[in-house]
Amino acid sequence: LARTAAAPDLAGRHVVISAGGTREPLDPVRFLGNRSSGKQGYALARTAAARGARVTLVSANTALPDPAGVDVVRAGTAVELREAVLRAAADADAVVMAAAVADFRPAEYATGKIKKQEGRDPEPIALVRNPDILAEVAAGRARPGQVVVGFAAETDDVLANGRAKLKRKGCDLLVVNEVGERKTFGSEENEAVVLGADGTETPVPYGPKEALAEKVWDLVVARLE
Ligand code: CTP
Ligand code: CA
């Protein structure tokens, strides 16, 4: 169905989007992090708002302006992101996990700055697993019919890895990016295949992150009752 300005297809819907990348602190001045800019998540937020949704954007360590008409919630670590996403997901029609969540965090946090010791090699950094937020949201859908979407960047066997990941996470849609030469973090453009739990495969050609965002919402709308 074509959407029009008069009948935006996400009107009356609440969507939750995570964006950016978590930072896992080692001490007050250092962290383990990743290169996610948050641009794809912000494009999802802008396009959902334009399509009439109430949008909660859980933003982790981004340097982007707040999109107009969007409720922005800040989260630093994976544990904080989980709290914010689960809270917002309670009454959400769709949850899209575009954030890059650190798989591990330092097992210990030093309350004072870690100093190097004269003539001694550094201690290895012990890590522990972070919670899998996407799997948790998908397993405990806060309302029946809630549509859950994940993102994955893969370097090898993109489709096979994507299929396996979709199943493992239990989500409805998985947007799989092939990470390579021109498809790098921070870029304005993206190319992807959207895998559906129903077996569908939707290729999205190389183009602006807004275009990929619109395609994701098309697929979400088709799955909302
Ligand atoms: N994700 C999450 N919580 C985590 C890790 C990932 O919610 N602790 C979400 C991401 O936001 C993304 C999806 O899961 O939407 C896939 O992330 P990815 O890193 O590709 O999946 P992993 O299961 O961590 O697999 P890998 O070992 O390949 O990193
Ligand atoms: Ca991961």
PDB file of C-alpha atoms and ligand atoms in Angstrom:
ATOM      1  CA  LEU A   1       0.000   0.000   0.000  1.00  0.00           C
ATOM      2  CA  ALA A   2       1.346   3.421  -0.861  1.00  0.00           C
ATOM      3  CA  ARG A   3       1.793   5.717   2.076  1.00  0.00           C
ATOM      4  CA  THR A   4       0.763   9.331   1.850  1.00  0.00           C
ATOM      5  CA  ALA A   5       1.333  12.392   3.980  1.00  0.00           C
ATOM      6  CA  ALA A   6      -2.299  12.104   5.048  1.00  0.00           C
ATOM      7  CA  ALA A   7      -1.925   8.460   6.112  1.00  0.00           C
ATOM      8  CA  PRO A   8       1.586   7.886   7.394  1.00  0.00           C
ATOM      9  CA  ASP A   9       2.045   4.139   7.778  1.00  0.00           C
ATOM     10  CA  LEU A  10       3.676   4.285  11.243  1.00  0.00           C
ATOM     11  CA  ALA A  11       1.091   6.624  12.782  1.00  0.00           C
ATOM     12  CA  GLY A  12       0.013   5.437  16.231  1.00  0.00           C
ATOM     13  CA  ARG A  13       3.037   3.152  16.498  1.00  0.00           C
ATOM     14  CA  HIS A  14       5.837   3.334  19.025  1.00  0.00           C
ATOM     15  CA  VAL A  15       9.221   2.261  17.671  1.00  0.00           C
ATOM     16  CA  VAL A  16      12.453   1.876  19.624  1.00  0.00           C
ATOM     17  CA  ILE A  17      15.799   2.187  17.894  1.00  0.00           C
ATOM     18  CA  SER A  18      19.268   1.756  19.358  1.00  0.00           C
ATOM     19  CA  ALA A  19      22.121   3.593  17.663  1.00  0.00           C
ATOM     20  CA  GLY A  20      25.850   4.147  18.030  1.00  0.00           C
ATOM     21  CA  GLY A  21      28.288   1.934  19.866  1.00  0.00           C
ATOM     22  CA  THR A  22      28.744   1.050  23.507  1.00  0.00           C
ATOM     23  CA  ARG A  23      31.865   1.948  25.472  1.00  0.00           C
ATOM     24  CA  GLU A  24      32.982  -0.352  28.233  1.00  0.00           C
ATOM     25  CA  PRO A  25      35.101   1.478  30.799  1.00  0.00           C
ATOM     26  CA  LEU A  26      38.429   0.181  32.101  1.00  0.00           C
ATOM     27  CA  ASP A  27      39.105   3.121  34.378  1.00  0.00           C
ATOM     28  CA  PRO A  28      37.834   6.716  34.585  1.00  0.00           C
ATOM     29  CA  VAL A  29      39.660   7.733  31.384  1.00  0.00           C
ATOM     30  CA  ARG A  30      39.720   4.599  29.183  1.00  0.00           C
ATOM     31  CA  PHE A  31      37.240   2.299  27.520  1.00  0.00           C
ATOM     32  CA  LEU A  32      36.858  -0.548  25.024  1.00  0.00           C
ATOM     33  CA  GLY A  33      34.749   0.694  22.155  1.00  0.00           C
ATOM     34  CA  ASN A  34      33.977   0.424  18.472  1.00  0.00           C
ATOM     35  CA  ARG A  35      33.740   2.643  15.404  1.00  0.00           C
ATOM     36  CA  SER A  36      29.975   2.805  15.010  1.00  0.00           C
ATOM     37  CA  SER A  37      28.941   6.384  14.172  1.00  0.00           C
ATOM     38  CA  GLY A  38      25.227   5.954  14.818  1.00  0.00           C
ATOM     39  CA  LYS A  39      24.299   7.299  11.377  1.00  0.00           C
ATOM     40  CA  GLN A  40      22.211   4.270  10.385  1.00  0.00           C
ATOM     41  CA  GLY A  41      20.268   4.348  13.653  1.00  0.00           C
ATOM     42  CA  TYR A  42      19.656   8.085  13.351  1.00  0.00           C
ATOM     43  CA  ALA A  43      18.452   7.615   9.763  1.00  0.00           C
ATOM     44  CA  LEU A  44      16.020   4.988  11.071  1.00  0.00           C
ATOM     45  CA  ALA A  45      14.791   7.425  13.730  1.00  0.00           C
ATOM     46  CA  ARG A  46      14.300  10.319  11.291  1.00  0.00           C
ATOM     47  CA  THR A  47      12.469   8.198   8.732  1.00  0.00           C
ATOM     48  CA  ALA A  48      10.218   6.546  11.354  1.00  0.00           C
ATOM     49  CA  ALA A  49       9.268   9.968  12.737  1.00  0.00           C
ATOM     50  CA  ALA A  50       8.511  11.188   9.207  1.00  0.00           C
ATOM     51  CA  ARG A  51       6.238   8.168   8.766  1.00  0.00           C
ATOM     52  CA  GLY A  52       4.257   9.138  11.856  1.00  0.00           C
ATOM     53  CA  ALA A  53       5.773   6.938  14.577  1.00  0.00           C
ATOM     54  CA  ARG A  54       6.461   7.897  18.153  1.00  0.00           C
ATOM     55  CA  VAL A  55      10.187   7.229  18.279  1.00  0.00           C
ATOM     56  CA  THR A  56      12.478   6.404  21.188  1.00  0.00           C
ATOM     57  CA  LEU A  57      16.112   6.569  20.112  1.00  0.00           C
ATOM     58  CA  VAL A  58      18.533   4.970  22.548  1.00  0.00           C
ATOM     59  CA  SER A  59      21.801   6.571  21.584  1.00  0.00           C
ATOM     60  CA  ALA A  60      25.194   5.255  22.644  1.00  0.00           C
ATOM     61  CA  ASN A  61      28.184   7.568  22.297  1.00  0.00           C
ATOM     62  CA  THR A  62      27.162   9.363  19.133  1.00  0.00           C
ATOM     63  CA  ALA A  63      28.064  12.884  18.015  1.00  0.00           C
ATOM     64  CA  LEU A  64      24.936  13.583  15.979  1.00  0.00           C
ATOM     65  CA  PRO A  65      22.199  16.189  16.442  1.00  0.00           C
ATOM     66  CA  ASP A  66      18.970  14.984  18.082  1.00  0.00           C
ATOM     67  CA  PRO A  67      16.416  14.318  15.333  1.00  0.00           C
ATOM     68  CA  ALA A  68      13.375  16.568  15.608  1.00  0.00           C
ATOM     69  CA  GLY A  69      10.360  15.057  17.289  1.00  0.00           C
ATOM     70  CA  VAL A  70      12.270  12.037  18.602  1.00  0.00           C
ATOM     71  CA  ASP A  71      12.674  11.048  22.252  1.00  0.00           C
ATOM     72  CA  VAL A  72      16.437  10.574  22.692  1.00  0.00           C
ATOM     73  CA  VAL A  73      17.715   8.504  25.622  1.00  0.00           C
ATOM     74  CA  ARG A  74      21.475   8.273  26.248  1.00  0.00           C
ATOM     75  CA  ALA A  75      23.259   5.058  27.189  1.00  0.00           C
ATOM     76  CA  GLY A  76      27.013   4.532  27.588  1.00  0.00           C
ATOM     77  CA  THR A  77      27.620   0.851  28.210  1.00  0.00           C
ATOM     78  CA  ALA A  78      25.924  -2.333  27.024  1.00  0.00           C
ATOM     79  CA  VAL A  79      24.366  -2.761  30.464  1.00  0.00           C
ATOM     80  CA  GLU A  80      22.930   0.777  30.319  1.00  0.00           C
ATOM     81  CA  LEU A  81      21.743   0.248  26.749  1.00  0.00           C
ATOM     82  CA  ARG A  82      19.959  -2.944  27.807  1.00  0.00           C
ATOM     83  CA  GLU A  83      18.138  -1.094  30.616  1.00  0.00           C
ATOM     84  CA  ALA A  84      17.040   1.727  28.320  1.00  0.00           C
ATOM     85  CA  VAL A  85      15.966  -0.556  25.461  1.00  0.00           C
ATOM     86  CA  LEU A  86      14.002  -2.953  27.691  1.00  0.00           C
ATOM     87  CA  ARG A  87      12.238  -0.046  29.394  1.00  0.00           C
ATOM     88  CA  ALA A  88      11.246   1.567  26.103  1.00  0.00           C
ATOM     89  CA  ALA A  89      10.383  -1.777  24.475  1.00  0.00           C
ATOM     90  CA  ALA A  90       7.660  -2.491  27.042  1.00  0.00           C
ATOM     91  CA  ASP A  91       5.006  -0.771  24.900  1.00  0.00           C
ATOM     92  CA  ALA A  92       6.788  -0.776  21.541  1.00  0.00           C
ATOM     93  CA  ASP A  93       5.373  -2.080  18.262  1.00  0.00           C
ATOM     94  CA  ALA A  94       8.883  -2.522  16.855  1.00  0.00           C
ATOM     95  CA  VAL A  95      12.415  -2.628  18.226  1.00  0.00           C
ATOM     96  CA  VAL A  96      15.377  -2.099  15.914  1.00  0.00           C
ATOM     97  CA  MET A  97      18.833  -2.819  17.306  1.00  0.00           C
ATOM     98  CA  ALA A  98      21.144  -0.789  15.094  1.00  0.00           C
ATOM     99  CA  ALA A  99      23.679  -0.156  17.867  1.00  0.00           C
ATOM    100  CA  ALA A 100      27.014  -1.921  17.931  1.00  0.00           C
ATOM    101  CA  VAL A 101      26.964  -3.548  21.348  1.00  0.00           C
ATOM    102  CA  ALA A 102      30.308  -4.619  22.805  1.00  0.00           C
ATOM    103  CA  ASP A 103      30.259  -8.392  23.199  1.00  0.00           C
ATOM    104  CA  PHE A 104      32.533  -8.168  26.245  1.00  0.00           C
ATOM    105  CA  ARG A 105      33.359  -5.696  28.984  1.00  0.00           C
ATOM    106  CA  PRO A 106      36.347  -5.523  31.314  1.00  0.00           C
ATOM    107  CA  ALA A 107      35.789  -7.860  34.247  1.00  0.00           C
ATOM    108  CA  GLU A 108      36.963  -5.140  36.592  1.00  0.00           C
ATOM    109  CA  TYR A 109      36.682  -1.391  36.671  1.00  0.00           C
ATOM    110  CA  ALA A 110      39.579   0.499  38.242  1.00  0.00           C
ATOM    111  CA  THR A 111      38.210   3.480  40.145  1.00  0.00           C
ATOM    112  CA  GLY A 112      41.566   5.242  39.753  1.00  0.00           C
ATOM    113  CA  LYS A 113      43.522   5.685  36.515  1.00  0.00           C
ATOM    114  CA  ILE A 114      45.600   2.614  35.728  1.00  0.00           C
ATOM    115  CA  LYS A 115      49.320   3.534  35.854  1.00  0.00           C
ATOM    116  CA  LYS A 116      52.164   1.806  34.079  1.00  0.00           C
ATOM    117  CA  GLN A 117      54.808   0.256  36.269  1.00  0.00           C
ATOM    118  CA  GLU A 118      58.498   0.828  35.627  1.00  0.00           C
ATOM    119  CA  GLY A 119      60.128  -2.193  33.972  1.00  0.00           C
ATOM    120  CA  ARG A 120      56.987  -4.362  34.143  1.00  0.00           C
ATOM    121  CA  ASP A 121      54.796  -5.744  31.380  1.00  0.00           C
ATOM    122  CA  PRO A 122      51.116  -4.751  31.595  1.00  0.00           C
ATOM    123  CA  GLU A 123      48.568  -7.103  33.103  1.00  0.00           C
ATOM    124  CA  PRO A 124      46.235  -8.702  30.518  1.00  0.00           C
ATOM    125  CA  ILE A 125      42.712  -7.294  30.518  1.00  0.00           C
ATOM    126  CA  ALA A 126      40.180  -9.877  31.695  1.00  0.00           C
ATOM    127  CA  LEU A 127      36.810  -9.668  29.940  1.00  0.00           C
ATOM    128  CA  VAL A 128      33.313 -10.947  30.685  1.00  0.00           C
ATOM    129  CA  ARG A 129      30.341 -11.364  28.350  1.00  0.00           C
ATOM    130  CA  ASN A 130      27.779  -8.627  27.978  1.00  0.00           C
ATOM    131  CA  PRO A 131      24.062  -9.487  27.837  1.00  0.00           C
ATOM    132  CA  ASP A 132      22.647 -10.145  24.358  1.00  0.00           C
ATOM    133  CA  ILE A 133      20.011  -7.426  24.202  1.00  0.00           C
ATOM    134  CA  LEU A 134      18.538  -8.371  20.823  1.00  0.00           C
ATOM    135  CA  ALA A 135      18.089 -12.027  21.816  1.00  0.00           C
ATOM    136  CA  GLU A 136      16.510 -10.959  25.097  1.00  0.00           C
ATOM    137  CA  VAL A 137      14.070  -8.560  23.429  1.00  0.00           C
ATOM    138  CA  ALA A 138      13.130 -11.196  20.845  1.00  0.00           C
ATOM    139  CA  ALA A 139      12.693 -13.966  23.433  1.00  0.00           C
ATOM    140  CA  GLY A 140      10.583 -11.869  25.771  1.00  0.00           C
ATOM    141  CA  ARG A 141       8.488  -9.833  23.333  1.00  0.00           C
ATOM    142  CA  ALA A 142       6.753  -7.285  25.499  1.00  0.00           C
ATOM    143  CA  ARG A 143       3.622  -7.451  23.348  1.00  0.00           C
ATOM    144  CA  PRO A 144       2.402 -10.052  20.876  1.00  0.00           C
ATOM    145  CA  GLY A 145       3.285  -9.189  17.316  1.00  0.00           C
ATOM    146  CA  GLN A 146       6.117  -6.878  18.323  1.00  0.00           C
ATOM    147  CA  VAL A 147       8.523  -6.776  15.379  1.00  0.00           C
ATOM    148  CA  VAL A 148      12.178  -7.221  16.331  1.00  0.00           C
ATOM    149  CA  VAL A 149      14.973  -6.241  13.958  1.00  0.00           C
ATOM    150  CA  GLY A 150      18.724  -6.781  14.259  1.00  0.00           C
ATOM    151  CA  PHE A 151      21.720  -5.600  12.291  1.00  0.00           C
ATOM    152  CA  ALA A 152      24.838  -7.604  11.511  1.00  0.00           C
ATOM    153  CA  ALA A 153      28.086  -6.748   9.796  1.00  0.00           C
ATOM    154  CA  GLU A 154      29.792  -9.765   8.303  1.00  0.00           C
ATOM    155  CA  THR A 155      33.024 -10.136   6.363  1.00  0.00           C
ATOM    156  CA  ASP A 156      32.708 -13.744   5.133  1.00  0.00           C
ATOM    157  CA  ASP A 157      29.862 -16.048   4.071  1.00  0.00           C
ATOM    158  CA  VAL A 158      27.556 -13.101   4.582  1.00  0.00           C
ATOM    159  CA  LEU A 159      24.234 -14.812   3.844  1.00  0.00           C
ATOM    160  CA  ALA A 160      24.980 -18.107   5.598  1.00  0.00           C
ATOM    161  CA  ASN A 161      26.262 -16.306   8.677  1.00  0.00           C
ATOM    162  CA  GLY A 162      23.304 -13.949   8.546  1.00  0.00           C
ATOM    163  CA  ARG A 163      20.780 -16.796   8.377  1.00  0.00           C
ATOM    164  CA  ALA A 164      22.380 -18.567  11.320  1.00  0.00           C
ATOM    165  CA  LYS A 165      22.480 -15.335  13.314  1.00  0.00           C
ATOM    166  CA  LEU A 166      18.819 -14.522  12.562  1.00  0.00           C
ATOM    167  CA  LYS A 167      17.840 -17.915  13.929  1.00  0.00           C
ATOM    168  CA  ARG A 168      20.092 -17.642  16.962  1.00  0.00           C
ATOM    169  CA  LYS A 169      18.746 -14.217  17.866  1.00  0.00           C
ATOM    170  CA  GLY A 170      15.106 -15.129  17.252  1.00  0.00           C
ATOM    171  CA  CYS A 171      14.387 -11.803  15.546  1.00  0.00           C
ATOM    172  CA  ASP A 172      11.964 -11.196  12.661  1.00  0.00           C
ATOM    173  CA  LEU A 173      14.376  -9.346  10.399  1.00  0.00           C
ATOM    174  CA  LEU A 174      18.157  -9.164  10.231  1.00  0.00           C
ATOM    175  CA  VAL A 175      19.822  -6.459   8.151  1.00  0.00           C
ATOM    176  CA  VAL A 176      23.118  -7.911   7.007  1.00  0.00           C
ATOM    177  CA  ASN A 177      25.905  -5.634   5.809  1.00  0.00           C
ATOM    178  CA  GLU A 178      28.938  -6.871   4.038  1.00  0.00           C
ATOM    179  CA  VAL A 179      31.877  -5.054   5.589  1.00  0.00           C
ATOM    180  CA  GLY A 180      34.545  -4.290   3.060  1.00  0.00           C
ATOM    181  CA  GLU A 181      36.564  -1.684   1.226  1.00  0.00           C
ATOM    182  CA  ARG A 182      34.104   1.147   0.579  1.00  0.00           C
ATOM    183  CA  LYS A 183      31.510  -0.052   3.064  1.00  0.00           C
ATOM    184  CA  THR A 184      33.117   1.279   6.175  1.00  0.00           C
ATOM    185  CA  PHE A 185      31.963   2.614   9.482  1.00  0.00           C
ATOM    186  CA  GLY A 186      31.094   6.288   9.481  1.00  0.00           C
ATOM    187  CA  SER A 187      30.216   6.392   5.806  1.00  0.00           C
ATOM    188  CA  GLU A 188      27.014   7.985   4.517  1.00  0.00           C
ATOM    189  CA  GLU A 189      26.079   4.981   2.445  1.00  0.00           C
ATOM    190  CA  ASN A 190      25.286   1.359   3.000  1.00  0.00           C
ATOM    191  CA  GLU A 191      24.459  -1.816   1.100  1.00  0.00           C
ATOM    192  CA  ALA A 192      22.633  -4.703   2.687  1.00  0.00           C
ATOM    193  CA  VAL A 193      20.446  -7.750   2.443  1.00  0.00           C
ATOM    194  CA  VAL A 194      17.479  -7.918   4.794  1.00  0.00           C
ATOM    195  CA  LEU A 195      16.780 -11.496   5.869  1.00  0.00           C
ATOM    196  CA  GLY A 196      13.332 -12.404   7.161  1.00  0.00           C
ATOM    197  CA  ALA A 197      12.504 -15.184   9.628  1.00  0.00           C
ATOM    198  CA  ASP A 198       9.894 -16.170   7.021  1.00  0.00           C
ATOM    199  CA  GLY A 199      12.715 -17.004   4.586  1.00  0.00           C
ATOM    200  CA  THR A 200      12.551 -13.797   2.563  1.00  0.00           C
ATOM    201  CA  GLU A 201      15.677 -12.051   1.297  1.00  0.00           C
ATOM    202  CA  THR A 202      15.475  -8.396   0.330  1.00  0.00           C
ATOM    203  CA  PRO A 203      18.596  -6.917  -1.263  1.00  0.00           C
ATOM    204  CA  VAL A 204      19.051  -3.179  -0.770  1.00  0.00           C
ATOM    205  CA  PRO A 205      21.487  -1.647  -3.273  1.00  0.00           C
ATOM    206  CA  TYR A 206      24.416   0.538  -2.274  1.00  0.00           C
ATOM    207  CA  GLY A 207      22.959   3.923  -1.394  1.00  0.00           C
ATOM    208  CA  PRO A 208      22.147   6.399   1.359  1.00  0.00           C
ATOM    209  CA  LYS A 209      21.459   5.090   4.869  1.00  0.00           C
ATOM    210  CA  GLU A 210      18.063   6.825   4.623  1.00  0.00           C
ATOM    211  CA  ALA A 211      17.098   4.517   1.741  1.00  0.00           C
ATOM    212  CA  LEU A 212      18.027   1.431   3.745  1.00  0.00           C
ATOM    213  CA  ALA A 213      16.070   2.847   6.689  1.00  0.00           C
ATOM    214  CA  GLU A 214      12.953   3.336   4.529  1.00  0.00           C
ATOM    215  CA  LYS A 215      13.234  -0.243   3.271  1.00  0.00           C
ATOM    216  CA  VAL A 216      13.516  -1.543   6.843  1.00  0.00           C
ATOM    217  CA  TRP A 217      10.310   0.336   7.781  1.00  0.00           C
ATOM    218  CA  ASP A 218       8.542  -1.035   4.673  1.00  0.00           C
ATOM    219  CA  LEU A 219       9.382  -4.550   5.864  1.00  0.00           C
ATOM    220  CA  VAL A 220       8.406  -3.770   9.470  1.00  0.00           C
ATOM    221  CA  VAL A 221       5.065  -2.242   8.420  1.00  0.00           C
ATOM    222  CA  ALA A 222       4.299  -5.364   6.374  1.00  0.00           C
ATOM    223  CA  ARG A 223       4.784  -7.433   9.544  1.00  0.00           C
ATOM    224  CA  LEU A 224       2.753  -5.278  11.935  1.00  0.00           C
ATOM    225  CA  GLU A 225      -0.490  -7.269  12.197  1.00  0.00           C
TER     226      GLU A 225
HETATM  227  N1  CTP B   1      23.504  -7.297  19.874  1.00  0.00           N
HETATM  228  C1  CTP B   1      22.898  -7.116  21.111  1.00  0.00           C
HETATM  229  N2  CTP B   1      23.593  -7.403  22.258  1.00  0.00           N
HETATM  230  C2  CTP B   1      24.861  -7.848  22.202  1.00  0.00           C
HETATM  231  C3  CTP B   1      25.492  -8.033  20.942  1.00  0.00           C
HETATM  232  C4  CTP B   1      24.771  -7.735  19.800  1.00  0.00           C
HETATM  233  O1  CTP B   1      21.741  -6.722  21.154  1.00  0.00           O
HETATM  234  N3  CTP B   1      25.507  -8.115  23.315  1.00  0.00           N
HETATM  235  C5  CTP B   1      22.725  -7.009  18.664  1.00  0.00           C
HETATM  236  C6  CTP B   1      23.279  -5.900  17.802  1.00  0.00           C
HETATM  237  O2  CTP B   1      22.723  -4.654  18.143  1.00  0.00           O
HETATM  238  C7  CTP B   1      22.845  -6.337  16.403  1.00  0.00           C
HETATM  239  C8  CTP B   1      22.780  -7.848  16.491  1.00  0.00           C
HETATM  240  O3  CTP B   1      22.740  -8.157  17.878  1.00  0.00           O
HETATM  241  O4  CTP B   1      21.554  -5.884  16.111  1.00  0.00           O
HETATM  242  C9  CTP B   1      23.897  -8.582  15.849  1.00  0.00           C
HETATM  243  O5  CTP B   1      25.125  -8.170  16.401  1.00  0.00           O
HETATM  244  P1  CTP B   1      26.424  -9.021  16.087  1.00  0.00           P
HETATM  245  O6  CTP B   1      27.583  -8.409  16.780  1.00  0.00           O
HETATM  246  O7  CTP B   1      26.503  -9.209  14.609  1.00  0.00           O
HETATM  247  O8  CTP B   1      25.997 -10.415  16.744  1.00  0.00           O
HETATM  248  P2  CTP B   1      26.752 -11.334  17.761  1.00  0.00           P
HETATM  249  O9  CTP B   1      25.738 -12.305  18.261  1.00  0.00           O
HETATM  250  O10 CTP B   1      27.475 -10.527  18.784  1.00  0.00           O
HETATM  251  O11 CTP B   1      27.740 -12.136  16.844  1.00  0.00           O
HETATM  252  P3  CTP B   1      29.331 -11.974  16.550  1.00  0.00           P
HETATM  253  O12 CTP B   1      29.964 -13.056  17.344  1.00  0.00           O
HETATM  254  O13 CTP B   1      29.416 -12.185  15.057  1.00  0.00           O
HETATM  255  O14 CTP B   1      29.762 -10.582  16.976  1.00  0.00           O
HETATM  256 CA    CA B   2      29.052  -8.910  18.326  1.00  0.00          CA
END
